[in-house]
Short mmCIF file of C-alpha atoms in Angstrom, two decimals:
data_model
loop_
_atom_site.label_atom_id
_atom_site.label_comp_id
_atom_site.label_asym_id
_atom_site.label_seq_id
_atom_site.Cartn_x
_atom_site.Cartn_y
_atom_site.Cartn_z
CA UNK L 1 142.93 175.70 0.88
CA UNK L 2 142.45 172.46 2.77
CA UNK L 3 145.43 170.83 1.05
CA UNK L 4 147.57 173.77 1.99
CA UNK L 5 146.51 173.45 5.61
CA UNK L 6 147.45 169.79 5.67
CA UNK L 7 150.85 170.61 4.17
CA UNK L 8 151.40 173.31 6.80
CA UNK L 9 150.57 170.96 9.70
CA UNK L 10 152.88 168.21 8.43
CA UNK L 11 155.71 170.64 7.75
CA UNK L 12 155.38 172.17 11.24
CA UNK L 13 155.61 168.76 12.93
CA UNK L 14 158.61 167.77 10.79
CA UNK L 15 160.55 171.00 11.27
CA UNK L 16 159.78 171.56 14.97
CA UNK L 17 159.62 168.12 16.61
CA UNK L 18 161.11 169.41 19.88
CA UNK L 19 158.18 171.69 20.51
CA UNK L 20 155.78 168.75 20.36
CA UNK L 21 157.90 166.52 22.58
CA UNK L 22 159.40 168.80 25.19
CA UNK L 23 156.23 168.78 27.27
CA UNK L 24 155.61 165.04 26.96
CA UNK L 25 154.51 163.68 30.34
CA UNK L 26 155.39 160.32 31.83
CA UNK L 27 152.35 159.12 33.76
CA UNK L 28 152.61 155.97 35.85
CA UNK L 29 149.67 154.20 37.49
CA UNK L 30 151.13 151.45 39.72
CA UNK L 31 149.12 148.28 40.23
CA UNK L 32 147.77 147.99 43.82
CA UNK L 33 148.45 144.78 45.73
CA UNK L 34 145.21 143.14 46.96
CA UNK L 35 144.73 141.83 50.49
CA UNK L 36 144.68 138.30 49.12
CA UNK L 37 148.36 138.61 48.18
CA UNK L 38 151.14 137.67 50.62
CA UNK L 39 151.48 139.91 53.67
CA UNK L 40 153.24 143.26 53.30
CA UNK L 41 155.99 143.57 55.91
CA UNK L 42 156.13 146.99 57.59
CA UNK L 43 156.87 148.37 61.05
CA UNK L 44 154.03 148.95 63.53
CA UNK L 45 151.44 147.07 61.52
CA UNK L 46 150.08 143.54 61.32
CA UNK L 47 151.23 140.75 63.62
CA UNK L 48 154.08 141.21 66.08
CA UNK L 49 156.15 138.59 67.91
CA UNK L 50 154.39 138.20 71.25
CA UNK L 51 156.19 136.97 74.37
CA UNK L 52 158.63 134.95 72.28
CA UNK L 53 155.79 133.33 70.33
CA UNK L 54 154.96 133.48 66.64
CA UNK L 55 152.05 131.04 66.42
CA UNK L 56 151.25 131.88 62.82
CA UNK L 57 154.33 130.87 60.87
CA UNK L 58 156.79 133.70 60.32
CA UNK L 59 156.89 132.80 56.63
CA UNK L 60 153.16 133.59 56.44
CA UNK L 61 153.00 136.72 58.62
CA UNK L 62 156.56 138.00 59.06
CA UNK L 63 156.99 140.83 61.54
CA UNK L 64 159.53 143.54 62.22
CA UNK L 65 158.28 144.19 65.77
CA UNK L 66 158.70 142.02 68.88
CA UNK L 67 157.41 142.35 72.44
CA UNK L 68 157.81 140.68 75.81
CA UNK L 69 156.96 141.30 79.46
CA UNK L 70 159.40 140.90 82.36
CA UNK L 71 159.01 140.69 86.14
CA UNK L 72 160.77 143.08 88.48
CA UNK L 73 162.78 140.45 90.41
CA UNK L 74 164.45 139.26 87.18
CA UNK L 75 165.93 142.74 86.70
CA UNK L 76 166.82 143.71 90.30
CA UNK L 77 168.07 141.00 92.65
CA UNK L 78 168.74 143.22 95.66
CA UNK L 79 168.34 146.90 96.35
CA UNK L 80 170.12 148.87 93.60
CA UNK L 81 171.67 145.69 92.14
CA UNK L 82 170.42 145.54 88.57
CA UNK L 83 170.98 142.94 85.89
CA UNK L 84 169.26 143.55 82.56
CA UNK L 85 170.96 140.69 80.71
CA UNK L 86 167.70 138.77 80.16
CA UNK L 87 166.16 141.84 78.52
CA UNK L 88 169.34 142.75 76.65
CA UNK L 89 169.64 139.25 75.18
CA UNK L 90 166.09 139.43 73.85
CA UNK L 91 166.66 142.89 72.36
CA UNK L 92 169.86 141.70 70.69
CA UNK L 93 168.14 138.61 69.31
CA UNK L 94 165.28 140.71 67.91
CA UNK L 95 167.73 143.11 66.28
CA UNK L 96 169.53 140.20 64.63
CA UNK L 97 166.19 139.23 63.06
CA UNK L 98 165.54 142.75 61.81
CA UNK L 99 162.97 143.41 64.52
CA UNK L 100 162.57 146.40 66.80
CA UNK L 101 161.71 145.63 70.40
CA UNK L 102 159.25 146.93 72.95
CA UNK L 103 158.81 145.68 76.48
CA UNK L 104 157.02 146.02 79.80
CA UNK L 105 157.92 145.33 83.43
CA UNK L 106 155.42 143.92 85.95
CA UNK L 107 155.45 143.69 89.74
CA UNK L 108 152.65 141.14 90.09
CA UNK L 109 151.95 138.24 87.75
CA UNK L 110 149.47 136.08 89.61
CA UNK L 111 151.51 132.95 88.98
CA UNK L 112 154.69 133.75 90.98
CA UNK L 113 155.04 133.71 94.75
CA UNK L 114 156.69 137.11 94.54
CA UNK L 115 157.34 139.20 91.43
CA UNK L 116 159.33 141.96 93.12
CA UNK L 117 162.78 141.66 94.72
CA UNK L 118 162.95 139.76 98.02
CA UNK L 119 164.02 142.82 99.98
CA UNK L 120 160.50 144.24 99.49
CA UNK L 121 159.05 141.38 101.60
CA UNK L 122 159.81 143.43 104.69
CA UNK L 123 156.40 144.26 106.26
CA UNK L 124 157.36 147.90 106.61
CA UNK L 125 157.23 148.16 102.79
CA UNK L 126 153.70 146.86 102.67
CA UNK L 127 153.88 143.57 100.78
CA UNK L 128 151.37 141.13 102.14
CA UNK L 129 150.43 137.53 101.47
CA UNK L 130 147.22 136.59 99.73
CA UNK L 131 147.34 132.83 99.82
CA UNK L 132 150.86 132.10 98.59
CA UNK L 133 151.27 135.30 96.58
CA UNK L 134 152.87 138.51 97.82
CA UNK L 135 150.70 141.52 96.92
CA UNK L 136 152.39 144.95 96.75
CA UNK L 137 151.09 147.95 98.61
CA UNK L 138 151.22 150.27 95.63
CA UNK L 139 150.49 153.26 97.87
CA UNK L 140 153.54 152.73 100.07
CA UNK L 141 156.03 155.59 99.67
CA UNK L 142 159.16 153.42 99.78
CA UNK L 143 157.65 150.88 97.39
CA UNK L 144 156.82 153.64 94.93
CA UNK L 145 160.35 155.03 95.21
CA UNK L 146 161.90 151.65 94.47
CA UNK L 147 159.59 151.04 91.52
CA UNK L 148 160.45 154.48 90.14
CA UNK L 149 164.17 153.75 90.60
CA UNK L 150 163.88 150.58 88.52
CA UNK L 151 162.09 152.35 85.68
CA UNK L 152 164.57 155.25 85.81
CA UNK L 153 167.52 152.84 85.56
CA UNK L 154 165.95 151.12 82.58
CA UNK L 155 165.42 154.54 81.01
CA UNK L 156 169.07 155.49 81.38
CA UNK L 157 170.02 152.38 79.45
CA UNK L 158 167.32 152.21 76.77
CA UNK L 159 165.75 155.64 76.30
CA UNK L 160 168.17 156.43 73.44
CA UNK L 161 168.61 152.87 72.19
CA UNK L 162 167.25 152.74 68.64
CA UNK L 163 166.73 148.99 68.91
CA UNK L 164 163.84 149.74 71.29
CA UNK L 165 160.76 151.30 69.73
CA UNK L 166 158.35 151.54 72.68
CA UNK L 167 157.77 150.83 76.36
CA UNK L 168 154.50 149.71 77.92
CA UNK L 169 153.35 150.94 81.34
CA UNK L 170 152.58 147.80 83.37
CA UNK L 171 153.64 148.34 87.01
CA UNK L 172 150.19 147.97 88.55
CA UNK L 173 147.64 145.22 89.06
CA UNK L 174 147.53 141.47 88.53
CA UNK L 175 149.61 140.55 85.48
CA UNK L 176 150.37 144.27 85.22
CA UNK L 177 146.94 144.75 83.65
CA UNK L 178 145.85 147.72 85.78
CA UNK L 179 143.21 145.68 87.56
CA UNK L 180 143.09 144.29 91.10
CA UNK L 181 139.91 142.28 90.56
CA UNK L 182 140.36 139.01 92.39
CA UNK L 183 142.45 140.47 95.24
CA UNK L 184 140.53 140.30 98.51
CA UNK L 185 141.29 143.59 100.21
CA UNK L 186 139.18 142.60 103.22
CA UNK L 187 142.11 140.40 104.23
CA UNK L 188 144.87 142.97 104.06
CA UNK L 189 146.99 143.34 107.20
CA UNK L 190 146.18 145.97 109.79
CA UNK L 191 148.97 148.53 110.08
CA UNK L 192 149.82 151.09 112.69
CA UNK L 193 149.15 154.80 112.30
CA UNK L 194 152.79 155.49 111.46
CA UNK L 195 152.67 153.14 108.49
CA UNK L 196 149.49 154.68 107.17
CA UNK L 197 151.14 158.10 107.14
CA UNK L 198 153.31 156.79 104.27
CA UNK L 199 150.55 154.89 102.50
CA UNK L 200 146.78 154.79 102.13
CA UNK L 201 144.68 152.88 104.65
CA UNK L 202 141.03 152.56 105.55
CA UNK L 203 139.54 153.61 108.88
CA UNK L 204 140.71 150.32 110.39
CA UNK L 205 144.30 150.91 109.24
CA UNK L 206 144.02 148.22 106.58
CA UNK L 207 145.95 148.59 103.31
CA UNK L 208 143.66 149.57 100.44
CA UNK L 209 143.95 149.51 96.66
CA UNK L 210 144.84 152.84 95.05
CA UNK L 211 141.54 154.69 94.55
CA UNK L 212 140.59 155.97 91.13
CA UNK L 213 141.94 159.51 90.93
CA UNK L 214 144.79 158.86 93.37
CA UNK L 215 148.26 160.25 92.85
CA UNK L 216 149.58 156.69 93.20
CA UNK L 217 148.22 155.64 89.82
CA UNK L 218 149.21 158.82 88.04
CA UNK L 219 152.73 158.57 89.46
CA UNK L 220 153.19 155.22 87.70
CA UNK L 221 152.49 156.99 84.41
CA UNK L 222 154.87 159.81 85.38
CA UNK L 223 157.66 157.37 86.26
CA UNK L 224 157.64 156.02 82.71
CA UNK L 225 157.26 159.43 81.11
CA UNK L 226 160.30 160.71 83.01
CA UNK L 227 162.43 157.66 82.25
CA UNK L 228 161.57 157.33 78.56
CA UNK L 229 161.04 160.82 77.11
CA UNK L 230 162.23 159.68 73.68
CA UNK L 231 160.13 156.53 73.41
CA UNK L 232 156.59 155.77 72.38
CA UNK L 233 154.70 154.82 75.55
CA UNK L 234 151.71 152.49 75.68
CA UNK L 235 149.17 152.12 78.51
CA UNK L 236 146.57 149.45 79.14
CA UNK L 237 143.10 150.39 77.97
CA UNK L 238 142.06 150.29 81.62
CA UNK L 239 138.79 149.83 83.43
CA UNK L 240 136.51 152.16 85.32
CA UNK L 241 138.59 151.84 88.52
CA UNK L 242 141.66 153.36 86.84
CA UNK L 243 140.02 155.63 84.29
CA UNK L 244 141.48 158.77 85.87
CA UNK L 245 145.07 157.59 85.39
CA UNK L 246 144.49 156.34 81.86
CA UNK L 247 142.83 159.58 80.86
CA UNK L 248 145.68 161.45 82.52
CA UNK L 249 148.04 159.53 80.23
CA UNK L 250 145.90 160.40 77.23
CA UNK L 251 146.07 164.08 78.17
CA UNK L 252 149.86 164.38 78.14
CA UNK L 253 151.26 166.37 75.23
CA UNK L 254 154.64 167.75 74.13
CA UNK L 255 156.90 168.82 75.68
CA UNK L 256 155.76 166.58 78.57
CA UNK L 257 155.96 163.64 76.15
CA UNK L 258 157.63 163.42 72.75
CA UNK L 259 154.83 161.28 71.33
CA UNK L 260 151.16 161.01 72.39
CA UNK L 261 150.71 157.90 74.52
CA UNK L 262 149.03 154.96 72.79
CA UNK L 263 146.88 152.26 74.35
CA UNK L 264 146.55 148.50 74.21
CA UNK L 265 143.96 145.90 75.11
CA UNK L 266 143.65 142.16 75.61
CA UNK L 267 141.20 139.56 74.34
CA UNK L 268 140.88 140.53 70.70
CA UNK L 269 137.95 138.72 69.13
CA UNK L 270 136.09 138.14 72.38
CA UNK L 271 133.10 140.07 73.65
CA UNK L 272 132.93 138.28 76.95
CA UNK L 273 135.27 137.87 79.86
CA UNK L 274 133.76 135.48 82.36
CA UNK L 275 134.09 136.18 86.07
CA UNK L 276 131.28 134.81 88.26
CA UNK L 277 128.90 135.16 85.32
CA UNK L 278 129.75 138.83 84.79
CA UNK L 279 130.55 139.64 81.19
CA UNK L 280 132.86 142.43 80.25
CA UNK L 281 133.60 143.95 76.86
CA UNK L 282 136.41 146.42 77.22
CA UNK L 283 136.58 147.24 73.53
CA UNK L 284 132.99 148.44 73.67
CA UNK L 285 133.68 150.17 76.99
CA UNK L 286 136.37 152.27 75.34
CA UNK L 287 133.88 153.28 72.66
CA UNK L 288 130.87 154.03 74.87
CA UNK L 289 131.63 154.76 78.52
CA UNK L 290 131.55 158.49 79.35
CA UNK L 291 134.89 158.42 81.18
CA UNK L 292 136.58 157.24 77.98
CA UNK L 293 134.82 159.81 75.85
CA UNK L 294 135.79 162.91 77.81
CA UNK L 295 138.99 164.13 79.37
CA UNK L 296 138.78 166.84 82.01
CA UNK L 297 142.54 167.34 81.92
CA UNK L 298 142.36 169.07 78.56
CA UNK L 299 138.94 170.69 78.84
CA UNK L 300 137.35 167.90 76.80
CA UNK L 301 139.57 168.59 73.79
CA UNK L 302 138.58 166.28 70.92
CA UNK L 303 142.12 165.00 70.42
CA UNK L 304 142.20 163.69 73.98
CA UNK L 305 139.52 161.09 73.40
CA UNK L 306 140.88 157.60 73.84
CA UNK L 307 138.67 156.40 71.03
CA UNK L 308 140.45 158.84 68.68
CA UNK L 309 143.97 158.25 69.95
CA UNK L 310 144.72 156.02 66.95
CA UNK L 311 145.11 159.18 64.88
CA UNK L 312 148.33 160.06 66.69
CA UNK L 313 149.48 156.90 68.52
CA UNK L 314 149.19 153.16 67.96
CA UNK L 315 146.48 150.85 69.30
CA UNK L 316 147.91 147.42 70.13
CA UNK L 317 146.05 144.22 70.98
CA UNK L 318 146.56 140.57 71.80
CA UNK L 319 144.44 137.43 72.01
CA UNK L 320 143.32 135.67 75.22
CA UNK L 321 144.14 131.96 75.04
CA UNK L 322 142.14 131.59 71.86
CA UNK L 323 141.34 127.99 70.93
CA UNK L 324 139.87 126.26 67.87
CA UNK L 325 136.11 126.64 67.53
CA UNK L 326 135.80 129.59 69.94
CA UNK L 327 132.94 131.94 69.13
CA UNK L 328 131.37 135.02 70.68
CA UNK L 329 128.05 133.77 72.02
CA UNK L 330 127.02 136.13 74.83
CA UNK L 331 125.39 138.69 72.53
CA UNK L 332 123.77 136.02 70.39
CA UNK L 333 125.84 136.82 67.32
CA UNK L 334 127.63 133.45 67.41
CA UNK L 335 130.51 134.91 65.41
CA UNK L 336 133.88 133.10 65.24
CA UNK L 337 136.66 134.75 67.23
CA UNK L 338 138.90 135.66 64.31
CA UNK L 339 136.01 137.15 62.33
CA UNK L 340 135.09 139.34 65.28
CA UNK L 341 138.78 140.21 65.55
CA UNK L 342 138.64 141.57 62.00
CA UNK L 343 135.67 143.79 62.93
CA UNK L 344 137.45 145.10 66.03
CA UNK L 345 140.66 145.80 64.12
CA UNK L 346 138.66 147.96 61.73
CA UNK L 347 136.49 149.63 64.38
CA UNK L 348 139.31 150.54 66.77
CA UNK L 349 141.96 151.21 64.11
CA UNK L 350 144.33 148.60 65.51
CA UNK L 351 147.94 148.71 64.31
CA UNK L 352 149.55 145.66 65.95
CA UNK L 353 148.12 142.23 66.79
CA UNK L 354 149.98 139.78 69.03
CA UNK L 355 151.05 136.61 67.24
CA UNK L 356 150.69 134.46 70.33
CA UNK L 357 148.49 133.40 73.25
CA UNK L 358 146.52 131.18 70.88
CA UNK L 359 146.59 127.43 70.33
CA UNK L 360 149.02 125.84 67.88
CA UNK L 361 148.06 127.33 64.55
CA UNK L 362 147.74 123.98 62.78
CA UNK L 363 145.00 123.00 65.24
CA UNK L 364 142.66 125.63 63.79
CA UNK L 365 140.45 124.87 60.81
CA UNK L 366 141.37 126.13 57.35
CA UNK L 367 138.72 128.86 57.59
CA UNK L 368 139.92 129.92 61.05
CA UNK L 369 143.49 130.15 59.77
CA UNK L 370 142.37 132.29 56.83
CA UNK L 371 140.38 134.56 59.15
CA UNK L 372 143.29 134.90 61.58
CA UNK L 373 145.73 135.85 58.83
CA UNK L 374 143.31 138.45 57.47
CA UNK L 375 142.90 140.03 60.92
CA UNK L 376 146.62 140.82 60.84
CA UNK L 377 146.59 142.02 57.24
CA UNK L 378 143.85 144.51 58.05
CA UNK L 379 145.82 146.08 60.89
CA UNK L 380 147.81 149.29 60.56
CA UNK L 381 148.65 151.40 57.55
CA UNK L 382 148.59 150.24 53.94
CA UNK L 383 149.92 152.87 51.55
CA UNK L 384 149.18 152.91 47.83
CA UNK L 385 150.94 155.15 45.32
CA UNK L 386 148.13 155.67 42.84
CA UNK L 387 149.87 157.82 40.25
CA UNK L 388 153.09 159.66 39.46
CA UNK L 389 153.54 162.12 36.61
CA UNK L 390 156.49 164.24 35.48
CA UNK L 391 158.13 165.38 32.21
CA UNK L 392 159.56 162.50 30.21
CA UNK L 393 162.48 164.66 29.08
CA UNK L 394 164.46 166.67 31.63
CA UNK L 395 167.04 169.36 30.95
CA UNK L 396 170.09 169.76 33.13
CA UNK L 397 169.95 172.95 35.25
CA UNK L 398 166.20 173.26 34.69
CA UNK L 399 163.64 172.58 37.38
CA UNK L 400 160.90 169.99 36.94
CA UNK L 401 157.82 169.02 38.94
CA UNK L 402 156.75 165.57 40.07
CA UNK L 403 153.07 165.17 40.89
CA UNK L 404 151.91 162.17 42.87
CA UNK L 405 148.67 160.77 44.24
CA UNK L 406 148.51 158.62 47.38
CA UNK L 407 146.00 156.72 49.48
CA UNK L 408 146.01 154.80 52.75
CA UNK L 409 143.69 151.81 52.42
CA UNK L 410 144.57 150.51 55.88
CA UNK L 411 142.94 151.35 59.21
CA UNK L 412 145.65 153.50 60.84
CA UNK L 413 148.32 156.02 59.84
CA UNK L 414 152.10 155.67 60.08
CA UNK L 415 153.45 156.71 63.47
CA UNK L 416 157.13 156.73 62.60
CA UNK L 417 158.77 159.28 60.30
CA UNK L 418 159.54 158.23 56.72
CA UNK L 419 161.07 160.13 53.81
CA UNK L 420 159.87 159.64 50.23
CA UNK L 421 162.67 159.82 47.65
CA UNK L 422 162.70 159.80 43.85
CA UNK L 423 165.83 158.22 42.38
CA UNK L 424 167.52 158.01 38.99
CA UNK L 425 169.65 154.96 38.29
CA UNK L 426 172.07 154.50 35.40
CA UNK L 427 172.35 151.42 33.19
CA UNK L 428 174.50 149.77 35.86
CA UNK L 429 171.74 150.17 38.45
CA UNK L 430 173.68 152.76 40.45
CA UNK L 431 171.74 155.64 42.04
CA UNK L 432 173.16 158.81 40.44
CA UNK L 433 170.57 161.25 41.77
CA UNK L 434 167.81 161.35 44.35
CA UNK L 435 165.43 164.03 45.51
CA UNK L 436 163.47 164.02 48.76
CA UNK L 437 159.76 164.73 48.57
CA UNK L 438 158.10 167.11 51.01
CA UNK L 439 155.22 164.68 51.44
CA UNK L 440 154.86 163.34 55.00
CA UNK L 441 153.28 159.89 55.00
CA UNK L 442 152.20 160.36 58.62
CA UNK L 443 149.61 162.84 57.38
CA UNK L 444 147.94 160.19 55.24
CA UNK L 445 144.92 159.00 57.21
CA UNK L 446 142.88 155.92 56.26
CA UNK L 447 140.45 156.94 53.54
CA UNK L 448 138.98 155.88 50.24
CA UNK L 449 140.02 159.29 48.91
CA UNK L 450 143.40 160.11 47.41
CA UNK L 451 145.83 162.80 48.55
CA UNK L 452 147.92 164.75 46.05
CA UNK L 453 151.50 165.90 46.48
CA UNK L 454 153.72 168.07 44.29
CA UNK L 455 157.51 168.39 44.44
CA UNK L 456 159.89 170.50 42.37
CA UNK L 457 163.46 169.34 41.76
CA UNK L 458 166.43 170.25 39.58
CA UNK L 459 169.35 168.21 38.32
CA UNK L 460 172.88 169.33 39.23
CA UNK L 461 175.19 171.03 36.73
CA UNK L 462 177.24 168.56 34.72
CA UNK L 463 174.70 165.74 35.03
CA UNK L 464 175.40 163.34 32.15
CA UNK L 465 172.78 163.14 29.44
CA UNK L 466 171.19 159.82 28.59
CA UNK L 467 168.30 157.56 29.53
CA UNK L 468 167.84 156.67 33.20
CA UNK L 469 165.42 154.56 35.19
CA UNK L 470 163.18 156.35 37.68
CA UNK L 471 162.43 154.79 41.07
CA UNK L 472 160.62 155.72 44.25
CA UNK L 473 161.85 154.58 47.67
CA UNK L 474 160.58 155.32 51.21
CA UNK L 475 163.37 155.45 53.79
CA UNK L 476 163.25 155.54 57.57
CA UNK L 477 164.22 158.95 58.93
CA UNK L 478 167.61 158.66 60.67
CA UNK L 479 167.77 155.04 59.41
CA UNK L 480 166.19 153.71 62.60
CA UNK L 481 164.55 150.98 60.52
CA UNK L 482 166.90 148.86 58.45
CA UNK L 483 164.57 148.39 55.48
CA UNK L 484 162.54 150.79 53.32
CA UNK L 485 158.79 151.03 53.83
CA UNK L 486 156.89 148.64 51.58
CA UNK L 487 154.04 150.13 49.56
CA UNK L 488 151.01 148.11 48.49
CA UNK L 489 151.96 148.32 44.81
CA UNK L 490 153.78 146.18 42.28
CA UNK L 491 157.24 146.57 40.69
CA UNK L 492 159.07 146.35 44.01
CA UNK L 493 162.83 145.86 43.58
CA UNK L 494 165.24 143.89 45.78
CA UNK L 495 166.49 147.11 47.42
CA UNK L 496 162.95 148.08 48.45
CA UNK L 497 162.47 150.70 45.74
CA UNK L 498 159.70 150.76 43.12
CA UNK L 499 160.38 151.12 39.40
CA UNK L 500 158.31 153.85 37.72
CA UNK L 501 159.68 154.25 34.17
CA UNK L 502 162.44 155.70 31.99
CA UNK L 503 163.49 159.35 31.87
CA UNK L 504 165.58 161.12 29.21
CA UNK L 505 168.16 163.58 30.54
CA UNK L 506 169.23 166.26 28.04
CA UNK L 507 172.20 168.60 28.11
CA UNK L 508 171.49 172.35 27.85
CA UNK L 509 171.72 172.47 24.03
CA UNK L 510 170.71 168.93 23.22
CA UNK L 511 167.53 168.61 21.12
CA UNK L 512 164.70 166.56 22.52
CA UNK L 513 164.76 163.05 21.05
CA UNK L 514 161.98 162.45 18.58
CA UNK L 515 159.98 159.30 18.15
CA UNK L 516 159.48 157.17 15.06
CA UNK L 517 155.91 156.74 13.88
CA UNK L 518 154.05 156.18 10.64
CA UNK L 519 152.31 158.92 8.71
CA UNK L 520 149.27 156.67 8.87
CA UNK L 521 149.07 157.57 12.59
CA UNK L 522 149.21 161.25 11.66
CA UNK L 523 146.48 160.65 9.10
CA UNK L 524 144.20 159.25 11.83
CA UNK L 525 144.74 162.35 13.90
CA UNK L 526 144.05 164.78 11.07
CA UNK L 527 140.98 162.93 9.86
CA UNK L 528 139.23 164.03 13.04
CA UNK L 529 139.16 167.49 11.50
CA UNK L 530 139.66 167.18 7.72
CA UNK L 531 137.72 165.67 4.88
CA UNK L 532 138.46 162.19 3.61
CA UNK L 533 138.93 163.57 0.10
CA UNK L 534 142.56 164.36 0.96
CA UNK L 535 143.54 160.73 1.42
CA UNK L 536 145.98 161.00 -1.47
CA UNK L 537 148.39 162.86 0.79
CA UNK L 538 148.80 159.88 3.16
CA UNK L 539 150.91 156.99 1.78
CA UNK L 540 149.95 153.79 3.51
CA UNK L 541 153.29 152.59 4.89
CA UNK L 542 155.72 155.49 4.67
CA UNK L 543 157.70 156.11 7.89
CA UNK L 544 159.57 159.16 9.10
CA UNK L 545 161.79 159.91 12.09
CA UNK L 546 160.71 163.03 13.93
#
């Protein structure tokens, strides 16, 4: 009886090999790339070119994003006479390097005598001298109109320019940082009652700074929203004196804005900011102060919290004149700047870190250099394709399913749209078929867990049978980025795709190819169930094609 059963099993396998092979599954488990490996180059993550600087060598931390700030007078020489050539040249240069550009315009730098056009010096427009520096009256109606006109003109030129990825809102405060600390408003000029009807003055008719909650500050946000409806906007993290305007920006949603507004902050890696022995930690302020944790504009909706904005818009940071040996000492932790930077990148889900405003990189110690590089590597998204499985043998005109498993081991999601494609290439390396996955990488939040996706495809009629190589590639939607998204896995090809394995394509009536294996392998399988007394039926080295 047992011998007969063995004979039946062997005969079934020999006579019906297709039935045992048709459902064979190709399962691929790509090898993840560790953080210690060279940097992975992707948009909106890691280090970006800051103000024309790339302190850490571009060969070490290459970037596909660049950023710079401009002053008003360099873009408008006289009323309604605009010249954007300085900005255009920088955008063109960045594009030639494969970088997308984002920029900001400021009306007060703190180092220039006047940052706005000379025609605004007229006292009726409110500019006043503090020492040798002209300070704007941001509440003045005409001044606000001229500032809005500049931003609107920039919007008409760059709102639909795909070389520009984002615009930062900077038209208020010293250095455009939404702070007037250091300006002595007790020395502002006294104006007449007529002037104060078109501005904001105190009881003595002196010019005042825009109060928190004033329409002046919100209008600066609105000017940028109106001019750049198709761009990602970024606002300064802000302080308590401008919290109303910043939270107003956080509250804006489609269709008012196309994308939720992101935020940025200075002084990465530093707890303290010294000003007459007062120490200020804005990163912690964002996390703890009540005004940053609630938003009355949206009835305290959870998605309006600035601390959670990273889920829908990027958080961007830069250093503050960081020098070798600097440490955070105010809290007693005595932690080196770049190590604290790593903690803050993780805690605040930072996507972009400015590669500038630090000393020459070679002046830092070896450990400081290692820490600085890691701070950038930690930033942003880091996608891993954990597994792909699909039938090894595909029939023309028959559907098949590709199952995949993904994870994001970074600290932030992707904010731009990307399409995942599976491709088949012939022996010449030519793509002869591709299918777009329904999986949206923007939904993949940072997590130690994996996310599964399933896609069903079919090959077109007349597809030639044969063996093809299977690849995966992630392309920018509308080709607004000139290179595919890099995954944190091995087997990356020169075209940015990732090799997964070989697939057999069969015509409608073509039998499934059968493998060659020894009967000794079959013996091992059967011995799990049958007695060893039947060993006589298994020649030691006989081989059969099935």
